[in-house]
CSV table of C-alpha atoms in Angstrom, one decimal:
chain,number,residue,atom,x,y,z
A,227,MET,CA,5.2,-15.6,-26.3
A,228,ARG,CA,6.4,-12.3,-27.4
A,229,LYS,CA,3.1,-10.6,-26.5
A,230,HIS,CA,3.4,-12.2,-23.0
A,231,ILE,CA,6.9,-10.8,-22.6
A,232,PHE,CA,5.8,-7.4,-23.8
A,233,ALA,CA,2.8,-7.3,-21.5
A,234,ALA,CA,4.8,-8.6,-18.6
A,235,ALA,CA,7.4,-6.0,-19.0
A,236,LEU,CA,4.9,-3.2,-19.1
A,237,LEU,CA,3.2,-4.6,-16.0
A,238,LEU,CA,6.4,-4.8,-14.1
A,239,ILE,CA,7.3,-1.2,-14.9
A,240,ALA,CA,3.7,-0.1,-14.0
A,241,THR,CA,4.0,-2.0,-10.7
A,242,PHE,CA,7.2,-0.2,-9.9
A,243,LEU,CA,5.6,3.1,-10.8
A,244,VAL,CA,2.6,2.4,-8.5
A,245,ALA,CA,4.9,1.3,-5.7
A,246,VAL,CA,6.8,4.6,-6.0
A,247,SER,CA,3.5,6.4,-6.1
A,248,VAL,CA,2.4,4.8,-2.8
A,249,ALA,CA,5.9,5.3,-1.2
A,250,GLU,CA,5.9,9.0,-2.2
A,251,VAL,CA,2.4,9.6,-0.8
A,252,ALA,CA,2.4,7.4,2.2
A,253,PHE,CA,6.1,6.5,3.1
A,254,PRO,CA,8.2,9.6,2.4
A,255,GLU,CA,11.3,8.2,3.8
A,256,SER,CA,11.3,4.7,2.2
A,257,PHE,CA,13.8,3.3,-0.2
A,258,LEU,CA,11.3,3.8,-3.1
A,259,THR,CA,10.9,7.5,-2.4
A,260,PHE,CA,12.8,9.8,-4.7
A,261,THR,CA,11.9,13.2,-3.5
A,262,ASP,CA,14.0,12.7,-0.2
A,263,LYS,CA,17.1,11.6,-1.9
A,264,GLU,CA,20.0,14.0,-1.1
A,265,PHE,CA,21.4,14.1,-4.6
A,266,LEU,CA,18.2,15.4,-5.8
A,267,ILE,CA,17.6,17.8,-3.0
A,268,GLU,CA,21.0,19.2,-3.7
A,269,LYS,CA,19.9,20.1,-7.3
A,270,PHE,CA,16.3,20.8,-6.4
A,271,PRO,CA,16.1,22.0,-2.9
A,272,LYS,CA,12.4,22.2,-2.7
A,273,ILE,CA,11.6,18.9,-4.4
A,274,TRP,CA,10.7,17.2,-1.1
A,275,LYS,CA,7.6,19.5,-1.0
A,276,TYR,CA,6.3,17.9,-4.1
A,277,ASN,CA,6.2,14.3,-2.9
A,278,ILE,CA,2.4,14.0,-3.5
A,279,HIS,CA,2.6,15.5,-7.0
A,280,VAL,CA,5.4,13.0,-7.9
A,281,GLY,CA,3.3,10.2,-6.4
A,282,LEU,CA,0.2,11.0,-8.4
A,283,ALA,CA,2.2,11.6,-11.5
A,284,SER,CA,3.8,8.2,-11.0
A,285,LEU,CA,0.5,6.6,-10.5
A,286,ALA,CA,-0.9,8.1,-13.7
A,287,LEU,CA,2.0,6.9,-15.7
A,288,GLY,CA,1.7,3.4,-14.2
A,289,ILE,CA,-2.0,3.3,-15.1
A,290,LEU,CA,-1.2,4.5,-18.7
A,291,LEU,CA,1.3,1.7,-19.2
A,292,VAL,CA,-1.4,-0.8,-18.3
A,293,VAL,CA,-3.3,0.2,-21.4
A,294,PRO,CA,-1.0,-1.0,-24.1
A,295,ALA,CA,-0.3,-4.1,-22.0
A,296,TYR,CA,-4.1,-4.8,-22.0
A,297,ARG,CA,-4.4,-4.2,-25.7
A,298,LYS,CA,-1.4,-6.5,-26.4
A,299,ASP,CA,-2.5,-9.4,-24.2
A,300,LYS,CA,-5.8,-8.9,-22.4
A,301,ASP,CA,-6.0,-12.2,-20.6
A,302,PHE,CA,-2.4,-12.1,-19.3
A,303,THR,CA,-2.8,-8.5,-18.2
A,304,ILE,CA,-5.9,-9.2,-16.2
A,305,LYS,CA,-4.3,-12.2,-14.5
A,306,GLY,CA,-1.2,-10.2,-13.8
A,307,LEU,CA,-3.1,-7.3,-12.3
A,308,GLU,CA,-5.2,-9.7,-10.1
A,309,THR,CA,-2.0,-11.4,-8.9
A,310,LEU,CA,-0.2,-8.1,-8.1
A,311,PHE,CA,-3.2,-6.5,-6.4
A,312,ARG,CA,-3.8,-9.5,-4.2
A,313,ILE,CA,-0.2,-9.8,-3.1
A,314,GLY,CA,0.4,-6.0,-2.8
A,315,ILE,CA,-2.9,-5.1,-0.9
A,316,GLY,CA,-3.0,-8.3,1.1
A,317,GLY,CA,0.7,-7.9,2.1
A,318,MET,CA,0.1,-4.3,3.0
A,319,PHE,CA,-2.7,-5.2,5.5
A,320,VAL,CA,-0.6,-8.1,7.0
A,321,PHE,CA,2.3,-5.6,7.5
A,322,ALA,CA,0.0,-2.9,8.9
A,323,SER,CA,-1.5,-5.4,11.5
A,324,ILE,CA,1.8,-6.5,13.0
A,325,PHE,CA,2.7,-3.5,15.1
A,326,LYS,CA,-0.9,-3.0,16.2
A,327,ILE,CA,-1.2,-6.6,17.4
A,328,GLN,CA,2.0,-6.0,19.3
A,329,ASP,CA,0.8,-2.9,21.0
A,330,PRO,CA,-3.0,-2.9,21.1
A,331,LYS,CA,-3.2,-0.5,24.1
A,332,GLN,CA,-1.3,2.2,22.0
A,333,PHE,CA,-3.5,1.5,19.0
A,334,ALA,CA,-6.7,1.8,21.1
A,335,THR,CA,-5.3,5.2,22.4
A,336,LEU,CA,-4.9,6.3,18.8
A,337,VAL,CA,-8.4,5.2,17.9
A,338,ALA,CA,-9.7,7.2,20.8
A,339,GLN,CA,-8.0,10.3,19.5
A,340,TYR,CA,-10.4,10.3,16.6
A,341,GLN,CA,-13.3,10.9,18.9
A,342,PHE,CA,-15.4,8.8,16.6
A,343,LEU,CA,-16.3,5.7,18.7
A,344,PRO,CA,-17.8,5.6,22.2
A,345,ASP,CA,-15.0,5.2,24.8
A,346,PHE,CA,-16.1,1.7,25.9
A,347,ILE,CA,-15.6,0.4,22.3
A,348,ASN,CA,-12.1,1.7,21.7
A,349,ASN,CA,-10.2,-1.0,23.6
A,350,PHE,CA,-12.3,-3.8,22.0
A,351,PHE,CA,-11.7,-2.1,18.6
A,352,GLY,CA,-7.9,-1.9,19.3
A,353,LEU,CA,-7.8,-5.6,20.0
A,354,VAL,CA,-10.1,-6.9,17.2
A,355,TYR,CA,-9.4,-4.7,14.2
A,356,PRO,CA,-5.8,-5.5,13.7
A,357,GLN,CA,-6.8,-9.3,13.7
A,358,PHE,CA,-9.2,-8.5,10.9
A,359,GLU,CA,-6.3,-6.8,8.9
A,360,LEU,CA,-4.1,-9.8,9.5
A,361,TRP,CA,-6.4,-12.6,8.6
A,362,PHE,CA,-8.1,-11.0,5.7
A,363,GLY,CA,-4.8,-9.8,4.3
A,364,LEU,CA,-3.5,-13.4,4.6
A,365,ALA,CA,-6.8,-14.8,3.1
A,366,MET,CA,-6.4,-12.5,0.1
A,367,ILE,CA,-3.0,-13.9,-0.7
A,368,PHE,CA,-3.2,-17.5,0.4
A,369,THR,CA,-6.8,-18.6,0.0
A,370,PRO,CA,-9.1,-18.8,-2.9
A,371,PHE,CA,-11.7,-16.7,-1.1
A,372,ILE,CA,-10.8,-13.5,-3.0
A,373,LYS,CA,-14.4,-12.1,-3.2
A,374,GLU,CA,-14.9,-12.4,0.6
A,375,SER,CA,-11.6,-11.1,1.7
A,376,ALA,CA,-11.5,-8.3,-0.8
A,377,LEU,CA,-15.0,-7.2,0.3
A,378,ALA,CA,-13.8,-7.1,3.9
A,379,ILE,CA,-10.8,-5.2,3.0
A,380,PHE,CA,-12.8,-2.8,0.8
A,381,TRP,CA,-15.1,-2.0,3.9
A,382,MET,CA,-12.0,-1.5,6.0
A,383,PHE,CA,-10.9,1.1,3.4
A,384,VAL,CA,-14.2,2.7,3.7
A,385,SER,CA,-13.9,2.9,7.4
A,386,PHE,CA,-10.3,4.4,7.1
A,387,ILE,CA,-11.6,7.1,4.6
A,388,ILE,CA,-14.5,8.0,6.9
A,389,ALA,CA,-12.2,8.2,10.0
A,390,LEU,CA,-9.6,10.3,8.3
A,391,THR,CA,-12.2,12.6,6.7
A,392,TRP,CA,-13.7,13.0,10.2
A,393,ALA,CA,-10.3,13.8,11.7
A,394,LEU,CA,-9.5,16.3,9.0
A,395,ALA,CA,-12.9,17.9,9.2
A,396,LEU,CA,-12.4,18.4,13.0
A,397,ASP,CA,-8.9,19.5,12.6
A,398,LEU,CA,-7.7,16.9,15.0
A,399,GLY,CA,-4.1,16.9,13.7
A,400,ILE,CA,-3.6,13.1,13.9
A,401,THR,CA,-2.5,10.7,11.4
A,402,CYS,CA,-4.1,7.4,10.6
A,403,GLY,CA,-1.6,5.2,12.6
A,404,CYS,CA,-1.8,2.7,9.7
A,405,PHE,CA,1.8,1.7,9.8
A,406,GLU,CA,3.2,3.3,12.9
A,407,LEU,CA,1.9,4.6,16.3
A,408,GLU,CA,4.7,6.8,17.5
A,409,GLY,CA,4.7,10.4,16.5
A,410,ALA,CA,1.2,10.1,15.0
A,411,GLN,CA,0.4,13.8,15.2
A,412,SER,CA,0.7,15.2,11.7
A,413,LYS,CA,-2.3,16.6,9.8
A,414,SER,CA,-0.3,16.3,6.5
A,415,GLU,CA,0.1,12.6,7.1
A,416,ALA,CA,-3.6,12.3,7.5
A,417,TRP,CA,-4.1,13.9,4.1
A,418,THR,CA,-1.5,11.5,2.5
A,419,ALA,CA,-3.1,8.5,4.1
A,420,LEU,CA,-6.5,9.6,2.8
A,421,ILE,CA,-5.1,9.9,-0.7
A,422,ARG,CA,-3.4,6.5,-0.4
A,423,ASP,CA,-6.7,4.8,0.7
A,424,LEU,CA,-8.7,6.5,-2.1
A,425,ILE,CA,-6.1,5.1,-4.6
A,426,LEU,CA,-6.2,1.6,-3.2
A,427,ILE,CA,-9.9,1.2,-2.7
A,428,GLY,CA,-10.4,1.1,-6.4
A,429,PRO,CA,-8.4,-2.1,-7.2
A,430,THR,CA,-9.8,-3.6,-3.9
A,431,PHE,CA,-13.3,-3.2,-5.2
A,432,TRP,CA,-12.2,-4.7,-8.6
A,433,LEU,CA,-11.0,-7.8,-6.7
A,434,THR,CA,-14.4,-8.3,-5.2
A,435,LEU,CA,-15.7,-8.9,-8.8
A,436,ARG,CA,-13.1,-11.5,-9.5
A,437,PRO,CA,-13.9,-15.3,-9.3
A,438,ASN,CA,-12.9,-17.2,-6.2
A,439,ARG,CA,-9.6,-18.9,-7.0
A,440,SER,CA,-6.2,-19.1,-5.5
A,441,ILE,CA,-3.3,-17.1,-6.9
A,442,ILE,CA,-1.9,-20.3,-8.5
A,443,GLY,CA,-5.4,-21.0,-9.9
A,444,ILE,CA,-5.4,-17.6,-11.7
A,445,TRP,CA,-2.8,-19.0,-14.0
A,446,LYS,CA,-4.3,-22.3,-14.7
A,447,LYS,CA,-5.9,-22.7,-18.1
């Protein structure tokens, strides 16, 4: 029991640090972001410039904390990571899909700005792609088909990385539009989105290697 508690505590701290990492890199004004807090800016006026550095450091520390948890209780740690990744990544895709489904025309316009797909495909893509995000995100959380849903999301990440790399290479000055459509004109946001996707594609690929089972099934002996 003690080793379970120890491993669980480390995983919770690691989860918090990874959440802070994603927030610092991709959501600089969220409640989990520290570099935009006024009390810190008062003491360190330029700290807001180092959000990516803080995010990557937080990620590294979170990963390091998984090591002693794994050594203490390998089985519990693997189950915990699988559960957290499924809920976190699946939930992120569900959240990302909502505003795109609500405004497919605007999303299609953003897709067209990438100058990557033929014009006649953009509208179709704007309608269909958010549905994939929604249903595969839900499948990752609520169904036992983790291999299939994780594989689909893995290839979505690949497409995001290709699109963002394309946009940066052509200096298009647009963001990914992953979580918002308005004001999607920042090259720096494209870089942070690319870093975020490169971080998250790893655990997504790992999930493709896990056996098909529900989240509840993970914890059954």
